[in-house]
Coordinates of C-alpha atoms in Angstrom, one line a residue:
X19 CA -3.8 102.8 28.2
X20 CA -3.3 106.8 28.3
X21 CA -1.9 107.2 31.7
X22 CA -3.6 110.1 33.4
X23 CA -3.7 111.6 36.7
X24 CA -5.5 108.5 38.0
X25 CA -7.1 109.9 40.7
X26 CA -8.8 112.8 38.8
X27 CA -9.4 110.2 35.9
X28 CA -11.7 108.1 37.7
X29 CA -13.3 110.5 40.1
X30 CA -14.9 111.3 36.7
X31 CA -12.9 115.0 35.9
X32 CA -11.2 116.5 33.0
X33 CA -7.9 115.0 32.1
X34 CA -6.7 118.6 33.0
X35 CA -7.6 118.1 36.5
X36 CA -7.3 120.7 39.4
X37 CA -5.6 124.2 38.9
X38 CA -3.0 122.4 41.5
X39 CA -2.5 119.4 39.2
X40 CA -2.0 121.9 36.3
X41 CA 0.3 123.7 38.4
X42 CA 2.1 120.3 38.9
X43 CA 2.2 119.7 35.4
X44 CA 3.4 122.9 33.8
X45 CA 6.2 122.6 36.3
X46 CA 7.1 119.4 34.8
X47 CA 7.0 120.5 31.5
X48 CA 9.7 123.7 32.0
X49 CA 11.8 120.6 33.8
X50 CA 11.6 118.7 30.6
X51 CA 12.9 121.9 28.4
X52 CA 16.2 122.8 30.8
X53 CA 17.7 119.6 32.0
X54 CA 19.8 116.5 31.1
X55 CA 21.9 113.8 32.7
X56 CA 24.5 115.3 35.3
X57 CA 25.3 112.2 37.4
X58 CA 28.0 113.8 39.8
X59 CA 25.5 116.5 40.3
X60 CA 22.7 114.3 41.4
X61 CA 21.5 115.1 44.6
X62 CA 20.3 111.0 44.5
X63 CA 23.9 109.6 44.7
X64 CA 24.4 110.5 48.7
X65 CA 21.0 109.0 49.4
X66 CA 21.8 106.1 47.4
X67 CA 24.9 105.6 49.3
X68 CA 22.6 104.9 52.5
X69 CA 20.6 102.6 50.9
X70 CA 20.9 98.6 49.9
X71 CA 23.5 98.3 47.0
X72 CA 21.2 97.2 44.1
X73 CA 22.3 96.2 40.5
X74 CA 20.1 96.6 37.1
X75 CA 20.3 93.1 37.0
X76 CA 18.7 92.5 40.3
X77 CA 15.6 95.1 38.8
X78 CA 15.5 93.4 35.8
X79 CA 15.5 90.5 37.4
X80 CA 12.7 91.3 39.8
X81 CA 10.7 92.9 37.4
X82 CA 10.7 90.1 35.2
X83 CA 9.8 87.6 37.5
X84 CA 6.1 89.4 37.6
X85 CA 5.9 88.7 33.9
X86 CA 2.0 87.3 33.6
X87 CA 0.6 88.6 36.2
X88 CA -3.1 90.4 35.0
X89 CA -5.0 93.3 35.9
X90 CA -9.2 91.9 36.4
X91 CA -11.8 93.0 34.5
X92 CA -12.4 96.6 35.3
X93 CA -8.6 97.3 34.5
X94 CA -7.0 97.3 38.6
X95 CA -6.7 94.6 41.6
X96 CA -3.3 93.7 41.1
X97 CA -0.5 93.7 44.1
X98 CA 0.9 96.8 42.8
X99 CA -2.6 98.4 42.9
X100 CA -2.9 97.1 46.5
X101 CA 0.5 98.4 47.5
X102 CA 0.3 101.5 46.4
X103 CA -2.9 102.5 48.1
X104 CA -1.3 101.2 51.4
X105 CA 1.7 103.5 51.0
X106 CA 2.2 106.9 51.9
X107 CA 2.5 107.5 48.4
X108 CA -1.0 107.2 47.3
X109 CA -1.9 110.1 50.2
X110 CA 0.4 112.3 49.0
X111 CA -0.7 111.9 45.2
X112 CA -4.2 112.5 46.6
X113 CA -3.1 115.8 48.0
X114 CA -1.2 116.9 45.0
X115 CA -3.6 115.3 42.4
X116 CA -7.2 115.3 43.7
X117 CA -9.5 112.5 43.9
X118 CA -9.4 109.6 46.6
X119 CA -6.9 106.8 47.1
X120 CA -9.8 104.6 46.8
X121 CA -9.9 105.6 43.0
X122 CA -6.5 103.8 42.5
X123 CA -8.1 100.5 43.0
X124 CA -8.6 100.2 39.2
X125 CA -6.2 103.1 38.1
X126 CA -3.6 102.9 35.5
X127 CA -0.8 100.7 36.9
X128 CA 2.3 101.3 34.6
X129 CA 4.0 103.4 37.1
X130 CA 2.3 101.6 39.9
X131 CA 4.6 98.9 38.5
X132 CA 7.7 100.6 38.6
X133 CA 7.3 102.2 42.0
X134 CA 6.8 98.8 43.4
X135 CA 10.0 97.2 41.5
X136 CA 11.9 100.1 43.2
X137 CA 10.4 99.8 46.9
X138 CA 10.7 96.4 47.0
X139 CA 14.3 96.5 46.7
X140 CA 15.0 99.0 49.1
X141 CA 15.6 101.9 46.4
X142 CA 12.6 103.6 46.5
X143 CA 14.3 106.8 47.2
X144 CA 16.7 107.0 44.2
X145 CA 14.0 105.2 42.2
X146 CA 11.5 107.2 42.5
X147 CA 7.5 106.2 43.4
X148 CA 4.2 107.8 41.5
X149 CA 0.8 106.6 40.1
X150 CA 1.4 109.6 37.6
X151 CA 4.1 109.0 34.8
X152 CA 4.4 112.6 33.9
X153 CA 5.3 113.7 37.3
X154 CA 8.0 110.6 38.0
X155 CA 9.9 112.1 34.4
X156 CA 10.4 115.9 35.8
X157 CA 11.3 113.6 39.6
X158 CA 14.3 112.1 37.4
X159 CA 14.9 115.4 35.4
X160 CA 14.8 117.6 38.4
X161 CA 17.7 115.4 40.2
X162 CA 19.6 115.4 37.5
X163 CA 19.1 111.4 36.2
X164 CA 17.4 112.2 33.2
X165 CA 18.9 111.2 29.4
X166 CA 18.4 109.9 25.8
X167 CA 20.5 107.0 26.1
X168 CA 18.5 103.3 26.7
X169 CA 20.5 101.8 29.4
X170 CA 19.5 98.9 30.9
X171 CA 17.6 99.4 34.2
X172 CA 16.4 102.3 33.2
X173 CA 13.3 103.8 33.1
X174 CA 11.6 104.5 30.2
X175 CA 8.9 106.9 29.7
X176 CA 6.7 106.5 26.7
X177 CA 4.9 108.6 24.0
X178 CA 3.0 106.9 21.4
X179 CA 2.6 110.5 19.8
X180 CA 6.6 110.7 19.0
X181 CA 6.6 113.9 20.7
X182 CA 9.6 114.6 23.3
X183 CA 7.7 116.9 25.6
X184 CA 6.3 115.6 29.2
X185 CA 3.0 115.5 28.7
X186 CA 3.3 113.2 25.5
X187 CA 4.0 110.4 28.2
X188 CA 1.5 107.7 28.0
X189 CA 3.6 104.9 29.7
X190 CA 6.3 103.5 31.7
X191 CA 8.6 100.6 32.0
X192 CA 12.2 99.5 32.3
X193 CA 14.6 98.9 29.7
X194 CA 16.1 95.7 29.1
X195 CA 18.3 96.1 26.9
X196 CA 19.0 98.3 23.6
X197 CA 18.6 96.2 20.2
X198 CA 21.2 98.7 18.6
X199 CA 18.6 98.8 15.6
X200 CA 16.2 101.4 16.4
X201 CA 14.4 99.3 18.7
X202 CA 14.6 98.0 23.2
X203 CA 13.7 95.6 24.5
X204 CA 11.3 96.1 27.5
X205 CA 10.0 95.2 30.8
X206 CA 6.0 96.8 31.5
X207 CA 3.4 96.5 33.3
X208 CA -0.4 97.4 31.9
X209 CA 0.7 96.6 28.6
X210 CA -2.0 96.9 26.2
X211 CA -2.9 93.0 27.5
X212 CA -3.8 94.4 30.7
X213 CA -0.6 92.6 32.3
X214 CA 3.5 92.7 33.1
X215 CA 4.8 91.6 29.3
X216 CA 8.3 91.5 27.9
X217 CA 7.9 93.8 24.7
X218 CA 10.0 95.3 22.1
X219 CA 9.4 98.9 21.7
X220 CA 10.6 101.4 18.8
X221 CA 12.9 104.2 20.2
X222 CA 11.3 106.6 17.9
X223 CA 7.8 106.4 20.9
X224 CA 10.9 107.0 23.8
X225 CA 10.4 110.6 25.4
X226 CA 13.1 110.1 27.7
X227 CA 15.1 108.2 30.2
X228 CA 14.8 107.9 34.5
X229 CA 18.1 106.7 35.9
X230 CA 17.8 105.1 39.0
X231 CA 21.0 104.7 40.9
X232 CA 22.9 101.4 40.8
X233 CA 25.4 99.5 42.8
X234 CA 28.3 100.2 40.0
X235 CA 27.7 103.8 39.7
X236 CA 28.8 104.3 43.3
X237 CA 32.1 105.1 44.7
X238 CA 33.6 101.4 46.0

């Protein structure tokens, strides 16, 4: 369930992809040592004030509403598959990544997921959209929404390694709530089921926290 750069992945390359990927990816990795959460710094919060006035309970609720639905056999075909290779998205991952859209058809979906929960609520912008997990963390730590603390709604980038660096990601999902005893529970798709799941997650595998921009953290 190691979420790579999925196009590179399944056009058959290293996981180490391009010298452009790599470029990419160290890039992300220096974002992950300097920054934290500054909300009144975010450059997200005037964009967000254009944009539909979304809760964390409506993404929550959204996202949990997809609960059961299953990749096929050769680990793709879902609607967030499909949507993402329709976007404009998928063309400019392609162009940053290498490989083909075509080679998201059976790609790693956990971000897919995500991204889809986002644009299908109008927030795409302040929620960020990518096939590549490690890339959407330095998005949220470059504007500023990045953090340690489980809030509900917010994103949650994975490492099954413990490690706190970027490229320990392996996964993505939102959190549903915190537990308070060492544990969240979770909202993810491409679970190790192969589908959306409700799970409960140790905090010790958390590398860090995406902050989308929510109704209640606006100005009234």
């Amino acid at each position: 369930m190691r979420v790579t750069l999925a196009t590179t992945l399944l056009a058959g390359l290293a996981l180490t992809g391009s010298t452009a990927a790599m470029g990419t990816a160290h890039a992300d990795t220096r974002a992950a040592d300097a920054a934290d959460f500054h909300p009144d710094a975010s450059p997200l919060l005037k964009i967000a004030q254009k944009l539909p006035k979304v809760s964390s309970d409506q993404v929550l609720r959204l996202a949990q509403s997809q609960v059961g639905v299953s990749e096929n056999y050769y680990g793709g075909g879902t609607k967030f598959h499909q949507w993402y290779m329709n976007s404009p998205r998928a063309q400019q991952t392609v162009a940053r990544d290498g490989g083909s859209v075509y080679a998201y058809r059976n790609a790693a979906w956990c971000d897919m997921f995500v991204s889809w929960v986002g644009d299908q609520l109008g927030i795409r912008p302040t929620m960020g959209w990518d096939a590549y997990t490690v890339s959407h963390a330095g998005w949220f730590k470059q504007n500023k929404r990045w953090g340690t603390r489980p809030a509900p709604g917010a994103v949650v980038f994975f490492g099954w390694s413990g490690g706190k660096n970027l490229h320990n990601i392996d996964h993505v999902g939102f959190v549903i709530k915190d537990n308070g005893d060492g544990t969240i529970k979770t909202v993810e798709g491409n679970t190790g089921n192969g589908k959306v799941e409700i799970r409960t997650r140790p905090t010790a595998e958390v590398v860090g926290y995406g902050y989308p921009v929510y109704a209640d953290q606006l100005p009234a």
